[in-house]
mmCIF file of C-alpha atoms in Angstrom:
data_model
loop_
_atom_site.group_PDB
_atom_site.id
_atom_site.type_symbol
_atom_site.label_atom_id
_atom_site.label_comp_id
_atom_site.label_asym_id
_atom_site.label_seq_id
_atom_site.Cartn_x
_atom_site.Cartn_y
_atom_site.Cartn_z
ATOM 1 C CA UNK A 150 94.633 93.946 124.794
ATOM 2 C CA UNK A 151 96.807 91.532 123.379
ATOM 3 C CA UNK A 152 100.836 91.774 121.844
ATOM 4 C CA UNK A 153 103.135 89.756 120.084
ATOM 5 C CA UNK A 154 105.974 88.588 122.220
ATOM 6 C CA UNK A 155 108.698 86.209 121.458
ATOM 7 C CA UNK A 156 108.216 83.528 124.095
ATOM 8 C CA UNK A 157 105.341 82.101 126.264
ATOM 9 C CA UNK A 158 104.152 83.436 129.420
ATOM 10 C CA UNK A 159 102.395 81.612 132.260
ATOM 11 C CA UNK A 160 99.019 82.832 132.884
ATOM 12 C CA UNK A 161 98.152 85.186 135.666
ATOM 13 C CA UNK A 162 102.143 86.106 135.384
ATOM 14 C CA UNK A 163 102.272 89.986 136.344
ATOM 15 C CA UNK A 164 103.280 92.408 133.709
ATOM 16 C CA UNK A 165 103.832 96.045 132.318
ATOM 17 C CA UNK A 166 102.669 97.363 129.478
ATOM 18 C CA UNK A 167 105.200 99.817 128.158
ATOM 19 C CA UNK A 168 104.503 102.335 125.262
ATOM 20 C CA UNK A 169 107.916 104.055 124.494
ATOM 21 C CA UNK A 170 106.568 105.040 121.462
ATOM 22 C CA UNK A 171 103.708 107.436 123.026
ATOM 23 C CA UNK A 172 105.337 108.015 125.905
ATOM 24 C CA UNK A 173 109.077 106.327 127.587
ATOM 25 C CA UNK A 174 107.745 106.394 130.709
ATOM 26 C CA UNK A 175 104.044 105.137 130.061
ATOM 27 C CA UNK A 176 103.665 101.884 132.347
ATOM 28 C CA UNK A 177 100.426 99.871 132.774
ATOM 29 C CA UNK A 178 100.107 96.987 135.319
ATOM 30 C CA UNK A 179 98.337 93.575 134.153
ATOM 31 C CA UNK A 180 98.615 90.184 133.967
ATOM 32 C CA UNK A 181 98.430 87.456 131.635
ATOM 33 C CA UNK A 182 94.989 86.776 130.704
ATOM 34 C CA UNK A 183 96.192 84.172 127.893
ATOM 35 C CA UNK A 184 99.164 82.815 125.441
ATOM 36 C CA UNK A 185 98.574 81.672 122.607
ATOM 37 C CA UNK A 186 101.139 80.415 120.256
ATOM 38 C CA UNK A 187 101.695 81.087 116.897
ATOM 39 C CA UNK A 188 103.845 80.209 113.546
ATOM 40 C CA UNK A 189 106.367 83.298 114.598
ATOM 41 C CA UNK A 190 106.326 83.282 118.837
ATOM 42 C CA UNK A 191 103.096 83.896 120.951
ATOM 43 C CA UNK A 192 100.392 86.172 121.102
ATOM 44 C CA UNK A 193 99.722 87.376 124.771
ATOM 45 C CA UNK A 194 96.179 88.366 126.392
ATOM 46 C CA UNK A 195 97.196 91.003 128.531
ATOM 47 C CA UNK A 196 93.973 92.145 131.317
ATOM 48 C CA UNK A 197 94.416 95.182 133.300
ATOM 49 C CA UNK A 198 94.066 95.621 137.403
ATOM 50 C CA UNK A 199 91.461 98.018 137.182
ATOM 51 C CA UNK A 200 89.052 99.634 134.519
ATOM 52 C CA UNK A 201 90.219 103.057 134.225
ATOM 53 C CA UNK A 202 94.279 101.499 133.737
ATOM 54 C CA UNK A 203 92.585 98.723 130.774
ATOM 55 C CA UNK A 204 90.930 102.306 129.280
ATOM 56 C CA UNK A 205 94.356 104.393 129.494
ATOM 57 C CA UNK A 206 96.068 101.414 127.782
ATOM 58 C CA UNK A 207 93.410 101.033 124.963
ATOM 59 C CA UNK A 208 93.745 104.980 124.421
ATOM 60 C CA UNK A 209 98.142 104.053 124.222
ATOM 61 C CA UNK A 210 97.010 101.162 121.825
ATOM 62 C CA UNK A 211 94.639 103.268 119.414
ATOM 63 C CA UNK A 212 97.695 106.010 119.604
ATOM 64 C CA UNK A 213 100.250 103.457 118.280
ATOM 65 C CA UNK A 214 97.716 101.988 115.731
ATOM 66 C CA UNK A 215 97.217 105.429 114.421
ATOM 67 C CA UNK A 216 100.971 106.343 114.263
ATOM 68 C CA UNK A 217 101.120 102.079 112.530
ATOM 69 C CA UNK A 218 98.391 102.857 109.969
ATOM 70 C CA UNK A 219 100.170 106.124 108.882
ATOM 71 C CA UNK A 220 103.401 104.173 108.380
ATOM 72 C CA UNK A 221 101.420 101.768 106.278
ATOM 73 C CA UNK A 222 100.480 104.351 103.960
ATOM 74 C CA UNK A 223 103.818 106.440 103.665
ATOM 75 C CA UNK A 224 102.821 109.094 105.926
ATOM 76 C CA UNK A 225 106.127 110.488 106.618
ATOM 77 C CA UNK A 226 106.543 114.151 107.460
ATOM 78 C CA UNK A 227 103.337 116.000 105.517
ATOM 79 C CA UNK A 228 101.976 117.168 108.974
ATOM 80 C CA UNK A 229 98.370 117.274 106.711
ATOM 81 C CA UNK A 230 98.752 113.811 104.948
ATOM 82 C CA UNK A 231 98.593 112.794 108.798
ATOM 83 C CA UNK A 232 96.323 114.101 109.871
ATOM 84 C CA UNK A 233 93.898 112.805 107.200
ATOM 85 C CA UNK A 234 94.811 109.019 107.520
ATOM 86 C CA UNK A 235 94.769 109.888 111.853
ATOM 87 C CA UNK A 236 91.081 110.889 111.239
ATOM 88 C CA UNK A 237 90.413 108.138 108.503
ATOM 89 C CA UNK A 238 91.610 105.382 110.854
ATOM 90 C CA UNK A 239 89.626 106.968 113.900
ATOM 91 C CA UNK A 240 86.376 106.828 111.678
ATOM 92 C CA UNK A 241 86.974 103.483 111.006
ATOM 93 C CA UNK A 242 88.199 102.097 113.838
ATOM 94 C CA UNK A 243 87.039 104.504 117.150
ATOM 95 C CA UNK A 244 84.109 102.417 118.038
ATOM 96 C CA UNK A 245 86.213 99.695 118.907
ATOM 97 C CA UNK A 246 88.170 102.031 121.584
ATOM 98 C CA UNK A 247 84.996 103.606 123.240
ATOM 99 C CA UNK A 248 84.547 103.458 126.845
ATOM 100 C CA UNK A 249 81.508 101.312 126.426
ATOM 101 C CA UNK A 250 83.892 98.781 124.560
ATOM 102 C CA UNK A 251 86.386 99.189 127.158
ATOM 103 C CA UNK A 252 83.792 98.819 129.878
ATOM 104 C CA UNK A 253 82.775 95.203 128.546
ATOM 105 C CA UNK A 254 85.973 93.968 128.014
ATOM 106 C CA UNK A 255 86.656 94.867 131.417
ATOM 107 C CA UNK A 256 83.600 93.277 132.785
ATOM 108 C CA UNK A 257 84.438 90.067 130.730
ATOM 109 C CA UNK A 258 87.995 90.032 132.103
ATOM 110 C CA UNK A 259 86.240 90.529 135.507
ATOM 111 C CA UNK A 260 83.659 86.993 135.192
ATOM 112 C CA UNK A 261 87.028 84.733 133.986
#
């Protein structure tokens, strides 16, 4: 998983993942994996302690790009407008989040 942040961070600093939009008290431990920077602040590599936390986070991250891709597309308050662009994204985009996706990106967070 990786965010935008507004200043570097060391790697292997310890960290938590907060997703007050899904949930405000939805915390997931992990360090800094990498930090990259970039024309507007850094973009952090954020690995998780443990499998089944990295798969709980990429199931808060697919939430929020859901609730994102709605916004894009002026998704406001027609309950069935939402539901159509939640499923359209989820076609598009759900293999990305499986837990056989998860499970390798775990794995390769595992060998570095």
């Amino acid at each position: 998983m990786a965010c935008n942040y507004h200043r570097a961070w060391r790697h292997g600093t310890a960290l938590e993942v907060r997703m007050p939009s899904v949930n405000p008290d939805l915390r997931f431990l992990g360090y800094v994996a990498w930090c990259l920077r970039r024309k507007h602040g850094y973009l952090v590599g954020i690995a998780f302690v443990d499998e089944q936390t990295l798969f709980s986070a990429r199931m808060g991250e697919q939430v929020c790009q859901i609730e994102r891709y709605c916004r894009l597309h002026d998704a406001h308050d027609d309950l069935q407008e939402i539901q159509a662009l939640a499923l359209e994204w989820v076609q598009e985009h759900a293999d990305e989040f499986s837990h056989d996706a998860v499970h390798k990106a775990f794995a390769h967070a595992v060998l570095d």
